[in-house]
């Protein structure tokens, strides 16, 4: 996933060793050094979101690896989502919710389901969009353990047929996190997206701001992040990440949102994959006077 970060060999040193008894051509040597320095900068420049083949993202493999067997940290997050939305919305319904960068993960949408008359799942990858369109029609048994945790409390426990309800309320759309409409949705989620679509810190920040900007003032939200992720593979394809910590998350939300909960869980002895140190959950509300 990451480009190899190697330092270029110093051409000036090579020149001196090979030409110890000759006077160097300083003009040519300077030109060579400049060329090598430019090449080195190009090699070390972090890859941007547009540099990766998102339409080749294998949604089936990703779902199978990450969610067919529930990961304990995800189950903890689901419980926190349930309690947060239930407390903030206090039995409200008829809202329009959004899950940005839904990918092959339905548990954020299920956490919003009781409160939404309409639930929009957005993803940029054509393969993820196709997977979501199929999965939301009658979701697979892999999501039952997640719903069981949600259904331990109201208003989730009042829903007899969550599969049917999701199929009726969910709509899947293709879209970019960098081009979302402003202040459209009443509540929202974004899980493992902002830090996992680029190697560039500024694109991580832009993604967080884009998500907050698409929510209406005062909207409750939940976001999840992989801590210190060094990138990930899905099948034969490598995908990027920005190494972020809770301080980066808080800074990206500063002046945009009120953080009600920030929970960090260690990756532990049995991580879901290699290349990260933990998972971060933030629940909060968009500020009413933000300019995101």
Tab-separated table of N, CA and C in Angstrom, residues 64-134:
chain	number	residue	atom	x	y	z
A	64	UNK	N	-15.831	-10.400	4.216
A	64	UNK	CA	-15.522	-11.712	4.769
A	64	UNK	C	-14.429	-11.671	5.816
A	65	UNK	N	-13.435	-10.840	5.596
A	65	UNK	CA	-12.319	-10.772	6.541
A	65	UNK	C	-12.672	-9.997	7.802
A	66	UNK	N	-13.470	-8.943	7.654
A	66	UNK	CA	-13.690	-8.015	8.763
A	66	UNK	C	-14.972	-8.240	9.556
A	67	UNK	N	-16.010	-8.826	8.938
A	67	UNK	CA	-17.309	-8.810	9.601
A	67	UNK	C	-18.030	-10.148	9.683
A	68	UNK	N	-17.601	-11.157	8.939
A	68	UNK	CA	-18.279	-12.451	9.047
A	68	UNK	C	-18.124	-13.008	10.457
A	69	UNK	N	-16.943	-12.856	11.018
A	69	UNK	CA	-16.720	-13.153	12.433
A	69	UNK	C	-16.568	-11.816	13.155
A	70	UNK	N	-17.528	-11.452	14.000
A	70	UNK	CA	-17.486	-10.127	14.631
A	70	UNK	C	-16.205	-9.912	15.435
A	71	UNK	N	-15.593	-8.779	15.219
A	71	UNK	CA	-14.403	-8.396	15.977
A	71	UNK	C	-14.850	-7.728	17.272
A	72	UNK	N	-14.303	-8.115	18.413
A	72	UNK	CA	-14.785	-7.592	19.699
A	72	UNK	C	-14.842	-6.070	19.783
A	73	UNK	N	-13.853	-5.380	19.226
A	73	UNK	CA	-13.873	-3.917	19.290
A	73	UNK	C	-15.064	-3.331	18.542
A	74	UNK	N	-15.431	-3.949	17.417
A	74	UNK	CA	-16.612	-3.489	16.682
A	74	UNK	C	-17.873	-3.652	17.520
A	75	UNK	N	-17.970	-4.740	18.249
A	75	UNK	CA	-19.149	-4.963	19.085
A	75	UNK	C	-19.233	-3.932	20.210
A	76	UNK	N	-18.083	-3.545	20.747
A	76	UNK	CA	-18.066	-2.471	21.746
A	76	UNK	C	-18.547	-1.167	21.120
A	77	UNK	N	-18.084	-0.887	19.920
A	77	UNK	CA	-18.507	0.337	19.233
A	77	UNK	C	-20.013	0.338	18.993
A	78	UNK	N	-20.558	-0.803	18.605
A	78	UNK	CA	-22.001	-0.890	18.346
A	78	UNK	C	-22.798	-0.570	19.603
A	79	UNK	N	-22.367	-1.085	20.723
A	79	UNK	CA	-23.054	-0.796	21.983
A	79	UNK	C	-23.009	0.698	22.302
A	80	UNK	N	-21.865	1.319	22.072
A	80	UNK	CA	-21.737	2.758	22.322
A	80	UNK	C	-22.599	3.563	21.354
A	81	UNK	N	-22.650	3.149	20.106
A	81	UNK	CA	-23.511	3.813	19.122
A	81	UNK	C	-24.968	3.758	19.554
A	82	UNK	N	-25.396	2.588	19.950
A	82	UNK	CA	-26.780	2.395	20.405
A	82	UNK	C	-27.125	3.360	21.531
A	83	UNK	N	-26.292	3.392	22.543
A	83	UNK	CA	-26.587	4.226	23.708
A	83	UNK	C	-26.521	5.714	23.367
A	84	UNK	N	-25.581	6.082	22.508
A	84	UNK	CA	-25.440	7.496	22.151
A	84	UNK	C	-26.644	7.991	21.356
A	85	UNK	N	-26.999	7.284	20.288
A	85	UNK	CA	-28.115	7.744	19.460
A	85	UNK	C	-29.432	7.701	20.230
A	86	UNK	N	-29.628	6.673	21.043
A	86	UNK	CA	-30.862	6.583	21.826
A	86	UNK	C	-30.982	7.754	22.788
A	87	UNK	N	-29.875	8.149	23.403
A	87	UNK	CA	-29.903	9.263	24.353
A	87	UNK	C	-30.078	10.600	23.650
A	88	UNK	N	-29.393	10.786	22.536
A	88	UNK	CA	-29.434	12.074	21.845
A	88	UNK	C	-30.757	12.307	21.125
A	89	UNK	N	-31.309	11.255	20.563
A	89	UNK	CA	-32.525	11.411	19.758
A	89	UNK	C	-33.788	11.101	20.538
A	90	UNK	N	-33.662	10.420	21.679
A	90	UNK	CA	-34.762	10.210	22.619
A	90	UNK	C	-36.061	9.786	21.936
A	91	UNK	N	-35.953	8.718	21.166
A	91	UNK	CA	-37.139	8.162	20.531
A	91	UNK	C	-37.581	8.879	19.279
A	92	UNK	N	-36.809	9.836	18.811
A	92	UNK	CA	-37.162	10.542	17.582
A	92	UNK	C	-37.203	9.611	16.388
A	93	UNK	N	-37.972	9.976	15.399
A	93	UNK	CA	-38.076	9.170	14.187
A	93	UNK	C	-38.413	10.077	13.016
A	94	UNK	N	-38.402	9.495	11.829
A	94	UNK	CA	-38.724	10.276	10.640
A	94	UNK	C	-37.582	11.125	10.128
A	95	UNK	N	-36.360	10.853	10.589
A	95	UNK	CA	-35.206	11.653	10.192
A	95	UNK	C	-34.563	11.096	8.926
A	96	UNK	N	-33.648	11.870	8.374
A	96	UNK	CA	-32.883	11.435	7.200
A	96	UNK	C	-31.432	11.274	7.628
A	97	UNK	N	-30.952	10.023	7.647
A	97	UNK	CA	-29.592	9.730	8.077
A	97	UNK	C	-28.691	9.402	6.911
A	98	UNK	N	-27.378	9.498	7.147
A	98	UNK	CA	-26.403	9.190	6.104
A	98	UNK	C	-25.220	8.433	6.705
A	99	UNK	N	-24.757	7.423	5.979
A	99	UNK	CA	-23.498	6.755	6.298
A	99	UNK	C	-22.552	7.037	5.141
A	100	UNK	N	-21.517	7.805	5.398
A	100	UNK	CA	-20.584	8.241	4.359
A	100	UNK	C	-19.424	7.255	4.264
A	101	UNK	N	-19.171	6.776	3.051
A	101	UNK	CA	-18.132	5.769	2.864
A	101	UNK	C	-18.520	4.449	3.481
A	102	UNK	N	-19.745	4.042	3.245
A	102	UNK	CA	-20.299	2.857	3.920
A	102	UNK	C	-19.492	1.596	3.649
A	103	UNK	N	-18.946	1.470	2.453
A	103	UNK	CA	-18.129	0.297	2.140
A	103	UNK	C	-18.893	-0.993	2.308
A	104	UNK	N	-18.258	-1.980	2.925
A	104	UNK	CA	-18.893	-3.282	3.159
A	104	UNK	C	-19.248	-3.445	4.624
A	105	UNK	N	-19.721	-2.367	5.223
A	105	UNK	CA	-20.026	-2.347	6.658
A	105	UNK	C	-21.433	-1.797	6.866
A	106	UNK	N	-22.303	-2.616	7.445
A	106	UNK	CA	-23.682	-2.177	7.682
A	106	UNK	C	-23.965	-1.752	9.113
A	107	UNK	N	-23.066	-1.993	10.062
A	107	UNK	CA	-23.466	-1.725	11.446
A	107	UNK	C	-23.684	-0.243	11.752
A	108	UNK	N	-23.000	0.702	11.107
A	108	UNK	CA	-23.366	2.099	11.360
A	108	UNK	C	-24.788	2.423	10.903
A	109	UNK	N	-25.186	1.883	9.761
A	109	UNK	CA	-26.545	2.123	9.270
A	109	UNK	C	-27.588	1.476	10.171
A	110	UNK	N	-27.305	0.272	10.640
A	110	UNK	CA	-28.242	-0.384	11.549
A	110	UNK	C	-28.410	0.416	12.836
A	111	UNK	N	-27.336	1.076	13.280
A	111	UNK	CA	-27.418	1.880	14.498
A	111	UNK	C	-28.305	3.105	14.321
A	112	UNK	N	-28.462	3.575	13.089
A	112	UNK	CA	-29.324	4.739	12.820
A	112	UNK	C	-30.741	4.354	12.417
A	113	UNK	N	-30.971	3.092	12.122
A	113	UNK	CA	-32.217	2.637	11.507
A	113	UNK	C	-33.496	3.057	12.232
A	114	UNK	N	-33.611	2.914	13.557
A	114	UNK	CA	-34.896	3.234	14.200
A	114	UNK	C	-35.309	4.698	14.080
A	115	UNK	N	-34.351	5.566	13.857
A	115	UNK	CA	-34.623	7.003	13.880
A	115	UNK	C	-34.882	7.582	12.493
A	116	UNK	N	-34.699	6.767	11.461
A	116	UNK	CA	-34.695	7.287	10.094
A	116	UNK	C	-35.879	6.793	9.271
A	117	UNK	N	-36.552	7.729	8.627
A	117	UNK	CA	-37.516	7.361	7.599
A	117	UNK	C	-36.792	7.080	6.290
A	118	UNK	N	-35.617	7.680	6.163
A	118	UNK	CA	-34.794	7.507	4.972
A	118	UNK	C	-33.336	7.443	5.405
A	119	UNK	N	-32.608	6.471	4.865
A	119	UNK	CA	-31.221	6.244	5.260
A	119	UNK	C	-30.381	6.097	3.995
A	120	UNK	N	-29.476	7.040	3.777
A	120	UNK	CA	-28.653	7.053	2.571
A	120	UNK	C	-27.260	6.519	2.871
A	121	UNK	N	-26.833	5.530	2.087
A	121	UNK	CA	-25.490	4.967	2.194
A	121	UNK	C	-24.700	5.409	0.969
A	122	UNK	N	-23.608	6.129	1.191
A	122	UNK	CA	-22.828	6.704	0.100
A	122	UNK	C	-21.463	6.042	0.027
A	123	UNK	N	-21.028	5.712	-1.190
A	123	UNK	CA	-19.671	5.214	-1.379
A	123	UNK	C	-19.182	5.618	-2.767
A	124	UNK	N	-17.876	5.755	-2.876
A	124	UNK	CA	-17.264	6.177	-4.141
A	124	UNK	C	-16.959	4.996	-5.053
A	125	UNK	N	-16.607	3.864	-4.460
A	125	UNK	CA	-16.211	2.685	-5.219
A	125	UNK	C	-17.422	2.021	-5.870
A	126	UNK	N	-17.335	1.747	-7.166
A	126	UNK	CA	-18.451	1.091	-7.852
A	126	UNK	C	-18.693	-0.311	-7.301
A	127	UNK	N	-17.630	-0.990	-6.901
A	127	UNK	CA	-17.801	-2.332	-6.340
A	127	UNK	C	-18.495	-2.271	-4.982
A	128	UNK	N	-18.168	-1.285	-4.168
A	128	UNK	CA	-18.855	-1.129	-2.887
A	128	UNK	C	-20.316	-0.752	-3.080
A	129	UNK	N	-20.591	0.116	-4.034
A	129	UNK	CA	-21.977	0.508	-4.307
A	129	UNK	C	-22.801	-0.712	-4.709
A	130	UNK	N	-22.256	-1.542	-5.588
A	130	UNK	CA	-22.976	-2.749	-6.016
A	130	UNK	C	-23.199	-3.695	-4.840
A	131	UNK	N	-22.185	-3.853	-3.989
A	131	UNK	CA	-22.321	-4.722	-2.816
A	131	UNK	C	-23.402	-4.189	-1.885
A	132	UNK	N	-23.400	-2.904	-1.631
A	132	UNK	CA	-24.394	-2.303	-0.740
A	132	UNK	C	-25.808	-2.436	-1.291
A	133	UNK	N	-25.952	-2.287	-2.588
A	133	UNK	CA	-27.281	-2.420	-3.186
A	133	UNK	C	-27.844	-3.818	-2.978
A	134	UNK	N	-26.989	-4.814	-3.075
A	134	UNK	CA	-27.435	-6.189	-2.832
A	134	UNK	C	-27.680	-6.433	-1.347
